[in-house]
């Protein structure tokens, strides 16, 4: 078992947390606690990506914890200092980061294959080489936009704007959504407040089913950096502008010209299958 004692792992007092943080010497291995259930390796790695090379990760999913190893102690210190001033969040849930008592992570690669595959993709991007073409290796290039373009495949049940907002808001603040039909496919443009949130949502949800065995999400970054929403109705919504009119059901956006022909989806489902 890596990290500190079980008692210190589960301590909840903010004073004791601050004391441990102050007493722990800097290490390039960071201990991350209070992670949401079913969090992915990519979401944890995304916390460290802005600060430098991520060299190893160990997930303790039963304990909602993880250990993240950065390439240098300096990068880890920068990360801890940043997240001391700004509360780190995963899926809109605050998490706690402190230095580990260990100076490096030694993991069994046979038991840690998924994490190693993700790290290989990260290394390829950070080293400037081409990421693996293996579809099982996730692309972790820096997010180009806070706007995601979403296509729903195998759509046996209606997918409403509210359902999309509920699913994607787990990863950050959803500001705007436009839904439309193009090439006989239900699509959406969804804008987060931060490109990193869009990246985390794409990494976690791309290829997932909204309902059991159907309504598969296909997600890419949009060329847009901002979505223009004119009306708040069943097909489009700007959550930052509750004063917008409902309009006549039409919504427009310069990214495409085939937004008409979309029919409002009024059925909503409480259960979201595998998500």
XYZ file of N, CA and C in Angstrom:
825
model
N 0.859 -1.195 0.000
C 0.000 0.000 0.000
C 0.887 1.234 0.000
N 0.618 2.146 -0.923
C 1.352 3.385 -0.977
C 0.688 4.423 -0.085
N 1.467 5.464 0.273
C 0.881 6.602 0.975
C 0.979 6.467 2.478
N 0.203 7.260 3.172
C 0.259 7.319 4.620
C -0.661 6.284 5.231
N -0.783 6.332 6.546
C -1.549 5.317 7.252
C -3.024 5.421 6.920
N -3.779 4.320 7.128
C -5.221 4.370 6.836
C -5.929 5.486 7.581
N -5.519 5.738 8.824
C -6.185 6.779 9.592
C -6.020 8.147 8.940
N -4.783 8.428 8.483
C -4.576 9.728 7.864
C -5.241 9.799 6.509
N -5.417 8.656 5.829
C -6.077 8.658 4.527
C -7.546 9.044 4.655
N -8.163 8.654 5.767
C -9.603 8.852 5.886
C -9.952 10.023 6.799
N -8.948 10.729 7.307
C -9.240 11.872 8.174
C -9.993 12.938 7.397
N -10.979 13.544 8.041
C -11.827 14.512 7.359
C -11.592 15.952 7.818
N -10.911 16.139 8.943
C -10.754 17.485 9.463
C -9.858 18.333 8.586
N -10.299 19.563 8.266
C -9.509 20.434 7.407
C -8.209 20.834 8.089
N -8.230 20.973 9.432
C -7.009 21.331 10.146
C -5.965 20.243 10.017
N -6.395 18.972 10.158
C -5.434 17.881 10.069
C -4.891 17.756 8.651
N -5.754 18.033 7.641
C -5.290 18.003 6.259
C -4.203 19.050 6.036
N -4.438 20.258 6.532
C -3.467 21.330 6.345
C -2.164 20.997 7.060
N -2.289 20.401 8.243
C -1.103 20.048 9.000
C -0.281 18.997 8.259
N -0.953 17.978 7.710
C -0.225 16.937 6.978
C 0.447 17.515 5.744
N -0.262 18.448 5.063
C 0.288 19.049 3.862
C 1.549 19.828 4.205
N 1.501 20.556 5.339
C 2.661 21.347 5.745
C 3.828 20.457 6.165
N 3.530 19.316 6.787
C 4.582 18.465 7.327
C 5.187 17.548 6.273
N 4.450 17.201 5.227
C 4.956 16.270 4.232
C 6.010 16.948 3.372
N 7.197 16.346 3.244
C 8.222 16.941 2.389
C 7.812 16.809 0.921
N 8.255 17.721 0.066
C 7.914 17.633 -1.356
C 8.353 16.311 -1.970
N 7.532 15.797 -2.858
C 7.810 14.563 -3.579
C 7.165 14.682 -4.946
N 7.761 14.033 -5.943
C 7.136 14.075 -7.273
C 5.951 13.122 -7.361
N 5.694 12.348 -6.286
C 4.502 11.505 -6.200
C 3.456 12.215 -5.356
N 2.268 12.380 -5.928
C 1.190 13.074 -5.234
C 0.064 12.102 -4.895
N -0.509 12.280 -3.733
C -1.608 11.452 -3.233
C -2.900 12.240 -3.427
N -3.836 11.695 -4.212
C -5.089 12.375 -4.517
C -6.228 11.609 -3.872
N -7.053 12.300 -3.104
C -8.108 11.643 -2.338
C -9.470 12.249 -2.645
N -10.508 11.523 -2.183
C -11.917 11.936 -2.339
C -12.318 12.051 -3.812
N -11.797 11.163 -4.643
C -12.176 11.140 -6.055
C -13.599 10.615 -6.222
N -14.327 11.061 -7.256
C -15.676 10.533 -7.491
C -15.630 9.050 -7.846
N -16.731 8.364 -7.647
C -16.825 6.959 -8.026
C -16.639 6.801 -9.529
N -16.027 5.681 -9.930
C -15.850 5.337 -11.343
C -15.018 6.368 -12.103
N -14.162 7.114 -11.414
C -13.298 8.058 -12.103
C -12.291 7.293 -12.961
N -11.901 7.860 -14.100
C -10.981 7.182 -15.010
C -9.555 7.681 -14.816
N -8.598 6.881 -15.300
C -7.190 7.276 -15.233
C -6.960 8.595 -15.956
N -7.635 8.757 -17.101
C -7.418 9.959 -17.898
C -7.848 11.216 -17.159
N -8.903 11.124 -16.374
C -9.368 12.290 -15.623
C -8.357 12.673 -14.537
N -7.729 11.680 -13.908
C -6.721 11.961 -12.887
C -5.463 12.530 -13.534
N -5.048 11.930 -14.659
C -3.863 12.416 -15.366
C -4.065 13.859 -15.817
N -5.309 14.198 -16.205
C -5.597 15.556 -16.676
C -5.299 16.607 -15.606
N -5.371 16.224 -14.330
C -5.035 17.161 -13.254
C -3.571 17.577 -13.319
N -2.710 16.634 -13.722
C -1.272 16.904 -13.713
C -0.705 17.405 -15.020
N -1.427 17.214 -16.131
C -0.899 17.556 -17.449
C -0.419 19.000 -17.589
N -1.128 19.992 -17.028
C -0.664 21.372 -17.219
C 0.677 21.674 -16.566
N 1.152 20.801 -15.678
C 2.337 21.129 -14.876
C 3.600 20.407 -15.345
N 3.457 19.449 -16.255
C 4.638 18.752 -16.749
C 4.336 17.306 -17.100
N 5.383 16.549 -17.318
C 5.261 15.163 -17.743
C 4.732 14.292 -16.609
N 3.724 13.486 -16.917
C 3.194 12.513 -15.962
C 3.840 11.165 -16.261
N 4.516 10.584 -15.276
C 5.310 9.377 -15.532
C 4.705 8.092 -14.979
N 3.745 8.192 -14.071
C 3.121 6.966 -13.567
C 1.837 7.328 -12.826
N 0.968 6.340 -12.699
C -0.289 6.537 -11.984
C -0.697 5.214 -11.352
N -1.255 5.292 -10.171
C -1.798 4.122 -9.487
C -3.182 4.484 -8.967
N -4.200 3.761 -9.435
C -5.574 4.019 -9.022
C -5.962 3.083 -7.878
N -6.558 3.630 -6.831
C -7.114 2.839 -5.728
C -8.619 3.097 -5.733
N -9.304 2.497 -6.720
C -10.700 2.848 -6.974
C -11.614 2.482 -5.809
N -11.286 1.421 -5.075
C -12.126 1.049 -3.940
C -12.072 2.072 -2.828
N -11.000 2.861 -2.810
C -10.823 3.879 -1.770
C -11.049 5.293 -2.310
N -11.409 5.396 -3.601
C -11.586 6.707 -4.230
C -10.326 7.554 -4.112
N -9.186 6.906 -4.348
C -7.901 7.575 -4.238
C -7.024 7.214 -5.431
N -5.960 7.989 -5.616
C -4.994 7.696 -6.674
C -3.650 8.296 -6.281
N -2.583 7.748 -6.884
C -1.248 8.318 -6.764
C -0.782 8.710 -8.150
N -0.278 9.919 -8.274
C 0.164 10.445 -9.562
C 1.633 10.834 -9.447
N 2.447 10.292 -10.352
C 3.878 10.581 -10.329
C 4.222 11.517 -11.481
N 4.811 12.658 -11.155
C 5.255 13.594 -12.172
C 6.738 13.402 -12.476
N 7.169 13.966 -13.591
C 8.545 13.744 -14.040
C 9.581 14.364 -13.121
N 9.243 15.476 -12.486
C 10.192 16.146 -11.606
C 9.505 16.584 -10.321
N 10.296 16.746 -9.287
C 9.755 17.246 -8.018
C 9.283 18.693 -8.183
N 9.991 19.451 -9.030
C 9.612 20.843 -9.264
C 8.203 20.941 -9.848
N 7.881 20.042 -10.790
C 6.552 20.043 -11.387
C 5.496 19.719 -10.330
N 5.794 18.767 -9.451
C 4.852 18.386 -8.398
C 4.635 19.544 -7.422
N 5.719 20.269 -7.089
C 5.601 21.415 -6.185
C 4.730 22.500 -6.816
N 4.939 22.751 -8.100
C 4.127 23.745 -8.807
C 2.654 23.343 -8.791
N 2.398 22.050 -9.008
C 1.023 21.549 -9.026
C 0.371 21.698 -7.656
N 1.074 21.325 -6.595
C 0.512 21.429 -5.242
C 0.271 22.890 -4.877
N 1.223 23.757 -5.219
C 1.059 25.175 -4.907
C -0.148 25.759 -5.630
N -0.335 25.362 -6.889
C -1.466 25.867 -7.661
C -2.782 25.413 -7.046
N -2.860 24.114 -6.727
C -4.107 23.574 -6.200
C -4.322 23.899 -4.722
N -3.335 24.511 -4.086
C -3.555 25.045 -2.739
C -4.378 26.327 -2.826
N -4.140 27.091 -3.903
C -4.870 28.345 -4.097
C -6.183 28.131 -4.842
N -6.209 27.141 -5.738
C -7.401 26.845 -6.540
C -7.846 25.424 -6.229
N -9.057 25.247 -5.742
C -9.530 23.913 -5.360
C -9.588 22.993 -6.576
N -8.840 21.880 -6.558
C -8.901 20.938 -7.688
C -10.244 20.226 -7.738
N -10.758 20.032 -8.949
C -12.050 19.370 -9.109
C -11.978 18.317 -10.198
N -12.666 17.202 -9.969
C -12.847 16.159 -10.976
C -14.345 15.887 -11.050
N -14.915 16.013 -12.239
C -16.375 15.863 -12.418
C -17.147 16.807 -11.494
N -16.639 18.027 -11.374
C -17.293 19.044 -10.551
C -17.274 18.710 -9.066
N -16.426 17.758 -8.653
C -16.318 17.359 -7.249
C -14.946 17.760 -6.710
N -14.883 18.522 -5.608
C -13.583 18.888 -5.037
C -12.803 17.650 -4.590
N -11.514 17.622 -4.889
C -10.645 16.529 -4.443
C -9.494 17.135 -3.641
N -8.763 16.280 -2.943
C -7.689 16.743 -2.073
C -6.352 16.163 -2.551
N -5.345 17.037 -2.692
C -4.030 16.633 -3.207
C -2.961 16.978 -2.185
N -2.078 16.019 -1.911
C -0.958 16.262 -1.011
C 0.246 15.455 -1.499
N 1.427 15.776 -0.960
C 2.612 14.999 -1.301
C 2.512 13.603 -0.695
N 2.981 12.612 -1.434
C 3.056 11.257 -0.903
C 4.346 11.091 -0.108
N 4.360 10.093 0.766
C 5.579 9.767 1.502
C 6.588 9.053 0.619
N 6.158 8.600 -0.550
C 7.042 7.874 -1.465
C 7.628 8.811 -2.505
N 8.849 8.539 -2.912
C 9.548 9.371 -3.884
C 9.307 8.904 -5.314
N 8.814 7.677 -5.490
C 8.475 7.172 -6.814
C 7.424 6.089 -6.676
N 6.724 5.804 -7.778
C 5.721 4.743 -7.802
C 6.315 3.514 -8.466
N 6.164 2.381 -7.815
C 6.550 1.110 -8.421
C 5.282 0.285 -8.585
N 4.840 0.158 -9.825
C 3.586 -0.540 -10.097
C 3.845 -1.748 -10.978
N 3.001 -2.750 -10.813
C 3.053 -3.941 -11.646
C 2.381 -3.624 -12.976
N 3.164 -3.540 -14.051
C 2.611 -3.123 -15.338
C 1.550 -4.093 -15.837
N 1.664 -5.375 -15.447
C 0.664 -6.355 -15.887
C -0.701 -6.078 -15.261
N -0.688 -5.499 -14.052
C -1.937 -5.181 -13.364
C -2.374 -3.742 -13.639
N -1.550 -3.016 -14.351
C -1.790 -1.602 -14.549
C -1.766 -1.263 -16.042
N -2.276 -2.194 -16.875
C -2.105 -2.059 -18.317
C -2.827 -0.844 -18.877
N -4.053 -0.618 -18.431
C -4.804 0.531 -18.958
C -4.082 1.833 -18.643
N -3.618 1.970 -17.410
C -2.921 3.192 -17.026
C -1.657 3.376 -17.854
N -0.947 2.276 -18.100
C 0.281 2.366 -18.886
C -0.017 2.777 -20.325
N -1.122 2.282 -20.887
C -1.497 2.652 -22.257
C -1.800 4.140 -22.348
N -2.520 4.647 -21.338
C -2.840 6.074 -21.315
C -1.561 6.896 -21.178
N -0.660 6.450 -20.313
C 0.596 7.173 -20.112
C 1.448 7.185 -21.382
N 1.409 6.104 -22.165
C 2.151 6.067 -23.430
C 1.629 7.142 -24.373
N 0.312 7.310 -24.390
C -0.275 8.353 -25.242
C 0.154 9.733 -24.766
N 0.165 9.914 -23.444
C 0.600 11.195 -22.884
C 2.055 11.470 -23.247
N 2.904 10.472 -23.099
C 4.326 10.642 -23.388
C 4.551 10.995 -24.852
N 3.791 10.353 -25.738
C 3.939 10.623 -27.170
C 3.599 12.075 -27.477
N 2.539 12.567 -26.832
C 2.139 13.959 -27.066
C 3.164 14.920 -26.479
N 3.598 14.656 -25.247
C 4.511 15.578 -24.576
C 5.904 15.565 -25.183
N 6.296 14.443 -25.782
C 7.607 14.355 -26.425
C 7.591 14.892 -27.851
N 6.402 15.228 -28.342
C 6.301 15.778 -29.677
C 6.242 14.754 -30.776
N 6.134 13.481 -30.429
C 6.024 12.441 -31.440
C 4.558 12.168 -31.722
N 4.291 11.324 -32.697
C 2.910 11.041 -33.070
C 2.294 10.079 -32.074
N 1.089 10.358 -31.596
C 0.410 9.425 -30.702
C 0.161 8.101 -31.399
N 0.001 7.066 -30.602
C -0.244 5.745 -31.156
C -1.517 5.732 -31.984
N -1.500 4.977 -33.062
C -2.701 4.840 -33.884
C -3.631 3.764 -33.334
N -3.202 3.102 -32.276
C -4.025 2.069 -31.649
C -5.293 2.714 -31.099
N -6.479 2.292 -31.550
C -7.697 2.922 -31.056
C -7.909 2.740 -29.565
N -7.198 1.781 -28.950
C -7.331 1.582 -27.515
C -6.532 2.575 -26.701
N -5.663 3.352 -27.371
C -4.869 4.353 -26.680
C -5.516 5.707 -26.897
N -5.837 6.384 -25.814
C -6.580 7.634 -25.901
C -5.665 8.800 -26.245
N -6.156 9.702 -27.080
C -5.427 10.886 -27.489
C -5.581 11.974 -26.431
N -4.457 12.401 -25.849
C -4.497 13.383 -24.779
C -3.832 14.695 -25.191
N -3.969 15.070 -26.460
C -3.443 16.349 -26.896
C -4.189 17.474 -26.187
N -3.559 18.625 -26.036
C -4.232 19.730 -25.347
C -5.560 20.072 -26.016
N -6.583 20.350 -25.240
C -7.906 20.619 -25.819
C -7.893 21.896 -26.644
N -8.347 21.850 -27.893
C -8.324 23.042 -28.740
C -9.509 23.968 -28.513
N -10.566 23.472 -27.871
C -11.793 24.260 -27.771
C -12.619 23.793 -26.588
N -13.400 24.710 -25.992
C -14.330 24.299 -24.937
C -15.634 23.742 -25.497
N -15.745 23.693 -26.854
C -16.982 23.263 -27.502
C -16.818 21.849 -28.063
N -17.754 20.972 -27.692
C -17.760 19.607 -28.201
C -18.846 19.439 -29.248
N -18.532 18.693 -30.293
C -19.525 18.306 -31.295
C -19.908 16.858 -31.000
N -21.184 16.620 -30.744
C -21.668 15.320 -30.278
C -22.618 14.736 -31.319
N -22.371 13.490 -31.707
C -23.269 12.749 -32.595
C -23.799 11.550 -31.819
N -25.109 11.298 -31.923
C -25.722 10.152 -31.258
C -25.965 9.057 -32.290
N -25.256 7.947 -32.158
C -25.462 6.783 -33.024
C -26.439 5.808 -32.372
N -27.077 4.969 -33.217
C -27.937 3.900 -32.709
C -28.990 4.466 -31.765
N -29.668 5.510 -32.234
C -30.573 6.273 -31.370
C -31.978 5.668 -31.355
N -32.175 4.696 -30.482
C -33.473 4.038 -30.354
C -34.444 4.833 -29.489
N -33.917 5.672 -28.591
C -34.754 6.481 -27.713
C -34.406 7.952 -27.908
N -35.364 8.838 -27.687
C -35.062 10.271 -27.805
C -33.998 10.697 -26.791
N -33.135 11.604 -27.198
C -32.134 12.197 -26.310
C -32.432 13.688 -26.247
N -32.815 14.159 -25.076
C -33.202 15.558 -24.944
C -32.009 16.430 -24.578
N -32.201 17.715 -24.747
C -31.187 18.679 -24.347
C -30.906 18.566 -22.842
N -31.958 18.337 -22.053
C -31.770 18.220 -20.601
C -30.965 16.977 -20.221
N -31.152 15.888 -20.974
C -30.377 14.678 -20.714
C -28.894 14.939 -20.972
N -28.588 15.609 -22.080
C -27.189 15.938 -22.390
C -26.593 16.824 -21.303
N -27.356 17.814 -20.848
C -26.849 18.705 -19.809
C -26.564 17.946 -18.522
N -27.432 17.004 -18.176
C -27.250 16.234 -16.947
C -26.002 15.359 -17.029
N -25.783 14.736 -18.179
C -24.635 13.843 -18.344
C -23.319 14.621 -18.348
N -23.261 15.699 -19.132
C -21.991 16.399 -19.324
C -21.652 17.328 -18.174
N -22.638 17.751 -17.388
C -22.350 18.665 -16.283
C -21.565 17.985 -15.166
N -21.441 16.655 -15.213
C -20.604 15.951 -14.238
C -19.138 16.347 -14.386
N -18.767 16.910 -15.544
C -17.361 17.190 -15.826
C -17.025 18.674 -15.752
N -18.016 19.520 -15.512
C -17.767 20.951 -15.427
C -19.031 21.734 -15.745
N -18.893 23.037 -15.791
C -20.039 23.910 -16.032
C -20.393 23.931 -17.515
N -21.600 23.463 -17.836
C -22.099 23.520 -19.208
C -22.755 24.884 -19.413
N -22.256 25.650 -20.391
C -22.757 27.005 -20.607
C -23.860 27.056 -21.671
N -23.661 26.297 -22.774
C -24.596 26.389 -23.888
C -24.734 25.031 -24.574
N -25.912 24.758 -25.114
C -26.149 23.548 -25.914
C -27.062 23.908 -27.081
N -26.714 23.416 -28.260
C -27.608 23.473 -29.417
C -27.762 22.050 -29.937
N -28.997 21.596 -30.156
C -29.237 20.283 -30.753
C -29.859 20.476 -32.135
N -29.551 19.542 -33.046
C -30.034 19.664 -34.417
C -29.887 18.312 -35.125
N -30.501 18.216 -36.288
C -30.370 17.019 -37.114
C -29.599 17.377 -38.376
N -28.560 16.611 -38.671
C -27.760 16.829 -39.869
C -27.366 15.470 -40.441
N -27.531 15.304 -41.759
C -27.244 14.022 -42.408
C -27.992 12.878 -41.733
N -29.245 13.159 -41.361
C -30.111 12.172 -40.711
C -29.558 11.680 -39.380
N -28.728 12.482 -38.737
C -28.177 12.121 -37.428
C -28.481 13.223 -36.430
N -28.861 12.809 -35.226
C -29.071 13.762 -34.134
C -27.704 14.208 -33.629
N -27.478 15.521 -33.594
C -26.194 16.057 -33.173
C -26.399 17.198 -32.188
N -25.305 17.576 -31.555
C -25.359 18.695 -30.610
C -24.013 19.392 -30.563
N -24.054 20.674 -30.273
C -22.871 21.442 -29.909
C -23.021 21.818 -28.447
N -22.026 21.490 -27.643
C -22.100 21.715 -26.198
C -20.853 22.472 -25.759
N -21.045 23.613 -25.122
C -19.922 24.460 -24.719
C -19.724 24.437 -23.205
N -18.496 24.073 -22.790
C -18.104 24.139 -21.383
C -17.505 25.512 -21.085
N -17.373 25.821 -19.818
C -16.726 27.070 -19.419
C -15.213 26.991 -19.574
N -14.660 25.758 -19.640
C -13.210 25.574 -19.683
C -12.867 24.446 -20.653
N -11.869 24.630 -21.535
C -11.481 23.563 -22.465
C -11.059 22.274 -21.770
N -10.468 22.383 -20.563
C -10.039 21.174 -19.848
C -11.243 20.307 -19.487
N -12.365 20.946 -19.109
C -13.581 20.188 -18.811
C -14.087 19.466 -20.057
N -13.990 20.143 -21.204
C -14.393 19.515 -22.463
C -13.518 18.312 -22.766
N -12.230 18.440 -22.500
C -11.313 17.320 -22.737
C -11.642 16.137 -21.822
N -11.900 16.425 -20.558
C -12.218 15.353 -19.612
C -13.509 14.641 -20.014
N -14.510 15.409 -20.445
C -15.781 14.811 -20.869
C -15.587 13.951 -22.114
N -14.807 14.450 -23.075
C -14.562 13.689 -24.304
C -13.843 12.378 -23.997
N -12.816 12.443 -23.156
C -12.045 11.241 -22.826
C -12.903 10.205 -22.113
N -13.825 10.661 -21.281
C -14.618 9.738 -20.467
C -15.863 9.220 -21.175
N -16.481 10.042 -22.041
C -17.794 9.700 -22.583
C -17.775 9.222 -24.029
N -16.735 9.521 -24.788
C -16.714 9.132 -26.202
C -16.828 7.611 -26.325
N -17.834 7.147 -27.055
C -18.056 5.715 -27.238
C -18.967 5.086 -26.202
N -19.384 5.872 -25.192
C -20.264 5.339 -24.152
C -21.723 5.392 -24.620
N -22.560 4.524 -24.039
C -23.993 4.510 -24.337
C -24.750 5.319 -23.283
N -25.704 6.149 -23.746
C -26.554 6.870 -22.796
C -27.535 5.907 -22.144
N -28.159 5.065 -22.958
C -29.052 4.018 -22.459
C -28.411 2.669 -22.765
N -28.900 1.616 -22.120
C -28.304 0.300 -22.304
C -28.310 -0.117 -23.767
N -27.124 -0.356 -24.307
C -26.928 -0.918 -25.651
C -27.424 -0.018 -26.781
N -27.614 1.273 -26.524
C -28.038 2.174 -27.610
C -27.701 3.614 -27.258
N -27.959 4.506 -28.232
C -27.697 5.935 -28.074
C -26.221 6.171 -27.700
N -25.353 5.787 -28.642
C -23.906 5.857 -28.415
C -23.390 7.256 -28.717
N -22.583 7.784 -27.810
C -22.010 9.117 -27.973
C -20.746 9.063 -28.819
N -20.693 9.879 -29.875
C -19.482 10.078 -30.677
C -19.088 11.542 -30.516
N -17.937 11.796 -29.926
C -17.586 13.147 -29.496
C -16.272 13.594 -30.114
N -16.275 14.799 -30.658
C -15.068 15.451 -31.165
C -15.085 16.910 -30.726
N -13.908 17.553 -30.797
C -13.870 18.990 -30.548
C -14.414 19.732 -31.766
N -15.214 20.756 -31.516
C -15.725 21.601 -32.595
C -14.648 22.588 -33.026
N -14.786 23.083 -34.265
C -13.890 24.145 -34.727
C -14.241 25.478 -34.068
N -15.439 25.534 -33.506
C -15.863 26.756 -32.808
C -15.207 26.858 -31.435
N -15.045 28.091 -30.966
C -14.641 28.309 -29.576
C -15.783 28.956 -28.795
N -16.860 29.290 -29.506
C -18.032 29.864 -28.851
C -19.278 29.499 -29.650
N -20.342 29.113 -28.944
C -21.611 28.758 -29.576
C -22.562 29.943 -29.450
N -23.188 30.310 -30.553
C -24.120 31.436 -30.569
C -25.546 30.918 -30.412
N -26.132 31.142 -29.242
C -27.493 30.687 -28.955
C -28.430 31.898 -28.940
N -29.477 31.843 -29.751
C -30.430 32.961 -29.829
C -31.687 32.716 -29.000
N -32.032 31.435 -28.780
C -33.290 31.125 -28.095
C -33.063 30.057 -27.027
N -33.837 30.144 -25.950
C -33.871 29.104 -24.928
C -35.156 28.298 -25.107
N -35.000 27.088 -25.674
C -36.168 26.240 -25.908
C -35.732 24.778 -25.877
N -36.520 23.884 -26.484
C -36.219 22.458 -26.436
C -35.000 22.076 -27.273
N -34.582 22.963 -28.175
C -33.486 22.628 -29.080
C -32.198 23.381 -28.792
N -32.292 24.485 -28.085
C -31.090 25.263 -27.786
C -31.258 25.965 -26.442
N -30.134 26.153 -25.762
C -30.206 26.817 -24.459
C -28.872 27.449 -24.113
N -28.942 28.668 -23.607
C -27.783 29.361 -23.063
C -28.024 29.501 -21.566
N -27.295 28.696 -20.766
C -27.521 28.672 -19.316
C -27.017 29.946 -18.640
N -26.250 30.758 -19.382
C -25.772 32.031 -18.835
C -26.718 33.178 -19.158
N -27.751 32.903 -19.996
C -28.683 33.939 -20.431
C -30.126 33.460 -20.263
N -30.630 33.398 -19.041
C -32.016 32.953 -18.833
C -33.041 33.917 -19.402
N -32.597 35.109 -19.799
C -33.514 36.115 -20.316
C -33.817 35.941 -21.806
N -33.160 34.996 -22.480
C -33.367 34.830 -23.914
C -34.807 34.386 -24.204
N -35.376 34.826 -25.339
C -36.745 34.413 -25.699
C -36.783 32.952 -26.131
N -37.974 32.376 -26.132
C -38.120 30.987 -26.588
C -38.107 30.896 -28.103
N -38.397 32.021 -28.796
C -38.353 32.018 -30.244
C -39.434 31.140 -30.847
N -39.211 30.751 -32.096
C -40.189 29.919 -32.791
C -39.689 28.493 -32.978
N -38.688 28.130 -32.152
C -38.132 26.784 -32.277
C -36.935 26.714 -33.185
N -36.564 27.855 -33.815
C -35.402 27.849 -34.700
C -34.179 28.328 -33.932
N -33.032 27.739 -34.214
C -31.782 28.211 -33.638
C -30.732 28.161 -34.724
N -29.780 29.094 -34.657
C -28.776 29.153 -35.709
C -27.396 29.188 -35.114
N -26.428 28.723 -35.917
C -25.041 28.770 -35.517
C -24.184 28.733 -36.772
N -23.124 29.521 -36.783
C -22.343 29.658 -38.010
C -21.546 28.407 -38.350
N -21.474 27.426 -37.437
C -20.701 26.217 -37.718
C -21.373 25.349 -38.770
N -22.688 25.475 -38.944
C -23.395 24.675 -39.932
C -24.707 25.349 -40.261
N -25.269 25.011 -41.386
C -26.454 25.715 -41.865
C -27.677 24.823 -41.922
N -27.601 23.626 -41.364
C -28.711 22.685 -41.475
C -29.371 22.439 -40.127
N -29.556 23.492 -39.351
C -30.165 23.314 -38.036
C -31.674 23.175 -38.133
N -32.285 23.650 -39.246
C -33.716 23.502 -39.375
C -34.045 22.042 -39.668
N -35.260 21.688 -39.432
C -35.641 20.286 -39.596
C -35.470 19.493 -38.324
N -34.945 20.140 -37.271
C -34.814 19.478 -35.983
C -36.148 19.535 -35.253
N -36.566 18.424 -34.701
C -37.835 18.388 -33.992
C -37.576 18.327 -32.498
N -38.234 19.159 -31.706
C -38.016 19.154 -30.263
C -38.223 17.763 -29.671
N -37.316 17.385 -28.757
C -37.420 16.096 -28.085
C -37.978 16.343 -26.697
N -39.219 15.926 -26.474
C -39.861 16.279 -25.198
C -39.866 15.143 -24.187
N -39.497 13.947 -24.609
C -39.492 12.833 -23.669
C -38.176 12.815 -22.917
N -38.245 12.623 -21.633
C -37.029 12.577 -20.828
C -37.001 11.278 -20.043
N -35.799 10.707 -19.950
C -35.654 9.423 -19.269
C -34.793 9.623 -18.025
N -35.251 9.065 -16.926
C -34.537 9.245 -15.665
C -33.292 8.383 -15.598
N -33.342 7.211 -16.228
C -32.199 6.288 -16.154
C -31.340 6.450 -17.382
N -30.023 6.498 -17.179
C -29.112 6.723 -18.285
C -28.234 5.509 -18.581
N -28.731 4.337 -18.326
C -28.028 3.124 -18.742
C -26.611 3.071 -18.190
N -25.648 2.970 -19.121
C -24.271 2.745 -18.697
C -23.558 4.001 -18.260
N -24.192 5.163 -18.394
C -23.532 6.393 -17.948
C -24.057 6.781 -16.577
